[in-house]
Amino acid sequence: MVGVSADDVASHKNFANKFAFTIDLLADTNHDLLKAAGVGQTDYNGTKYWNRTSFVIDPKGNLRKVYEKVNPQGHEKLLLDDIKAMQKG
């Protein structure tokens, strides 16, 4: 599992330390991966923010599911439940 955001490495370190986050975070400060993955943006008070988006990619590299405009509250449970269901077939 890996996380990607437009924030820089220092921001990722602060976030990981503050929330005891153990998932690897990649800094996509040029937005190359975010754009290539089709992650959308939302305008808020004149500033564009990247939408929280989750992708489930299986071990063979197949995209299995996309979650757009994710609410982080409880999202991990939804992800785990869906992944378990996919594993069952």
PDB file of C-alpha atoms in Angstrom:
ATOM      1  CA  MET A   1       0.000   0.000   0.000  1.00  0.00           C
ATOM      2  CA  VAL A   2       1.257   3.448  -0.851  1.00  0.00           C
ATOM      3  CA  GLY A   3      -0.081   6.991  -0.649  1.00  0.00           C
ATOM      4  CA  VAL A   4       0.591   9.771  -3.142  1.00  0.00           C
ATOM      5  CA  SER A   5       0.007  13.484  -2.776  1.00  0.00           C
ATOM      6  CA  ALA A   6       1.176  16.758  -4.250  1.00  0.00           C
ATOM      7  CA  ASP A   7       2.772  17.715  -0.918  1.00  0.00           C
ATOM      8  CA  ASP A   8       6.541  17.668  -0.521  1.00  0.00           C
ATOM      9  CA  VAL A   9       8.596  15.159   1.454  1.00  0.00           C
ATOM     10  CA  ALA A  10       8.874  17.387   4.542  1.00  0.00           C
ATOM     11  CA  SER A  11       5.084  17.711   4.662  1.00  0.00           C
ATOM     12  CA  HIS A  12       4.744  13.920   4.395  1.00  0.00           C
ATOM     13  CA  LYS A  13       7.148  13.404   7.278  1.00  0.00           C
ATOM     14  CA  ASN A  14       5.223  15.828   9.483  1.00  0.00           C
ATOM     15  CA  PHE A  15       1.918  14.165   8.577  1.00  0.00           C
ATOM     16  CA  ALA A  16       3.273  10.657   9.213  1.00  0.00           C
ATOM     17  CA  ASN A  17       4.734  11.678  12.569  1.00  0.00           C
ATOM     18  CA  LYS A  18       1.617  13.557  13.683  1.00  0.00           C
ATOM     19  CA  PHE A  19      -0.771  10.693  12.893  1.00  0.00           C
ATOM     20  CA  ALA A  20       1.603   7.719  13.410  1.00  0.00           C
ATOM     21  CA  PHE A  21       1.016   6.932   9.735  1.00  0.00           C
ATOM     22  CA  THR A  22       2.834   3.790   8.624  1.00  0.00           C
ATOM     23  CA  ILE A  23       1.986   3.715   4.896  1.00  0.00           C
ATOM     24  CA  ASP A  24       4.705   4.868   2.504  1.00  0.00           C
ATOM     25  CA  LEU A  25       3.930   8.312   1.085  1.00  0.00           C
ATOM     26  CA  LEU A  26       5.174   9.497  -2.301  1.00  0.00           C
ATOM     27  CA  ALA A  27       5.602  13.182  -3.074  1.00  0.00           C
ATOM     28  CA  ASP A  28       4.232  14.070  -6.517  1.00  0.00           C
ATOM     29  CA  THR A  29       5.047  17.770  -6.408  1.00  0.00           C
ATOM     30  CA  ASN A  30       4.937  18.045 -10.222  1.00  0.00           C
ATOM     31  CA  HIS A  31       1.520  16.299 -10.254  1.00  0.00           C
ATOM     32  CA  ASP A  32       2.632  13.861 -12.970  1.00  0.00           C
ATOM     33  CA  LEU A  33       1.162  10.758 -11.350  1.00  0.00           C
ATOM     34  CA  LEU A  34      -1.971  12.524 -10.106  1.00  0.00           C
ATOM     35  CA  LYS A  35      -2.723  13.764 -13.632  1.00  0.00           C
ATOM     36  CA  ALA A  36      -1.876  10.431 -15.279  1.00  0.00           C
ATOM     37  CA  ALA A  37      -4.192   8.614 -12.857  1.00  0.00           C
ATOM     38  CA  GLY A  38      -7.019  11.021 -13.653  1.00  0.00           C
ATOM     39  CA  VAL A  39      -7.347  12.375 -10.124  1.00  0.00           C
ATOM     40  CA  GLY A  40      -9.706  15.326 -10.150  1.00  0.00           C
ATOM     41  CA  GLN A  41      -9.458  18.667  -8.454  1.00  0.00           C
ATOM     42  CA  THR A  42     -11.973  20.693  -6.493  1.00  0.00           C
ATOM     43  CA  ASP A  43     -11.970  24.462  -6.265  1.00  0.00           C
ATOM     44  CA  TYR A  44     -12.397  25.842  -2.748  1.00  0.00           C
ATOM     45  CA  ASN A  45     -12.313  29.610  -2.220  1.00  0.00           C
ATOM     46  CA  GLY A  46     -10.274  30.102  -5.375  1.00  0.00           C
ATOM     47  CA  THR A  47      -7.704  27.400  -4.597  1.00  0.00           C
ATOM     48  CA  LYS A  48      -7.661  24.038  -6.346  1.00  0.00           C
ATOM     49  CA  TYR A  49      -7.145  20.937  -4.237  1.00  0.00           C
ATOM     50  CA  TRP A  50      -6.526  17.393  -5.436  1.00  0.00           C
ATOM     51  CA  ASN A  51      -9.450  15.140  -4.599  1.00  0.00           C
ATOM     52  CA  ARG A  52      -8.745  12.283  -2.222  1.00  0.00           C
ATOM     53  CA  THR A  53      -8.894   9.235  -4.455  1.00  0.00           C
ATOM     54  CA  SER A  54      -8.108   5.590  -3.706  1.00  0.00           C
ATOM     55  CA  PHE A  55      -7.251   2.903  -6.233  1.00  0.00           C
ATOM     56  CA  VAL A  56      -7.245  -0.842  -5.601  1.00  0.00           C
ATOM     57  CA  ILE A  57      -4.714  -2.558  -7.854  1.00  0.00           C
ATOM     58  CA  ASP A  58      -4.380  -6.321  -7.632  1.00  0.00           C
ATOM     59  CA  PRO A  59      -1.050  -8.200  -7.524  1.00  0.00           C
ATOM     60  CA  LYS A  60      -1.175  -8.646 -11.323  1.00  0.00           C
ATOM     61  CA  GLY A  61      -1.376  -4.877 -11.819  1.00  0.00           C
ATOM     62  CA  ASN A  62      -5.072  -4.778 -12.737  1.00  0.00           C
ATOM     63  CA  LEU A  63      -7.101  -1.807 -11.566  1.00  0.00           C
ATOM     64  CA  ARG A  64      -9.959  -3.306  -9.583  1.00  0.00           C
ATOM     65  CA  LYS A  65     -11.731  -0.300  -8.065  1.00  0.00           C
ATOM     66  CA  VAL A  66     -11.564   3.486  -7.852  1.00  0.00           C
ATOM     67  CA  TYR A  67     -12.954   5.526  -4.978  1.00  0.00           C
ATOM     68  CA  GLU A  68     -13.338   9.204  -5.843  1.00  0.00           C
ATOM     69  CA  LYS A  69     -13.733  12.158  -3.457  1.00  0.00           C
ATOM     70  CA  VAL A  70     -12.923   9.916  -0.499  1.00  0.00           C
ATOM     71  CA  ASN A  71     -13.993  10.821   3.006  1.00  0.00           C
ATOM     72  CA  PRO A  72     -11.111   9.530   5.147  1.00  0.00           C
ATOM     73  CA  GLN A  73     -13.440   8.835   8.078  1.00  0.00           C
ATOM     74  CA  GLY A  74     -13.975   5.069   7.951  1.00  0.00           C
ATOM     75  CA  HIS A  75     -12.518   4.682   4.462  1.00  0.00           C
ATOM     76  CA  GLU A  76     -10.004   2.067   5.590  1.00  0.00           C
ATOM     77  CA  LYS A  77     -12.828  -0.253   6.664  1.00  0.00           C
ATOM     78  CA  LEU A  78     -14.569   0.113   3.298  1.00  0.00           C
ATOM     79  CA  LEU A  79     -11.290  -0.614   1.499  1.00  0.00           C
ATOM     80  CA  LEU A  80     -10.516  -3.688   3.602  1.00  0.00           C
ATOM     81  CA  ASP A  81     -14.050  -5.051   3.232  1.00  0.00           C
ATOM     82  CA  ASP A  82     -13.931  -4.600  -0.553  1.00  0.00           C
ATOM     83  CA  ILE A  83     -10.481  -6.155  -0.836  1.00  0.00           C
ATOM     84  CA  LYS A  84     -11.575  -9.164   1.225  1.00  0.00           C
ATOM     85  CA  ALA A  85     -14.625  -9.578  -1.012  1.00  0.00           C
ATOM     86  CA  MET A  86     -12.414  -9.398  -4.133  1.00  0.00           C
ATOM     87  CA  GLN A  87     -10.109 -12.064  -2.700  1.00  0.00           C
ATOM     88  CA  LYS A  88     -13.049 -14.415  -2.221  1.00  0.00           C
ATOM     89  CA  GLY A  89     -13.866 -14.103  -5.879  1.00  0.00           C
TER      90      GLY A  89
END
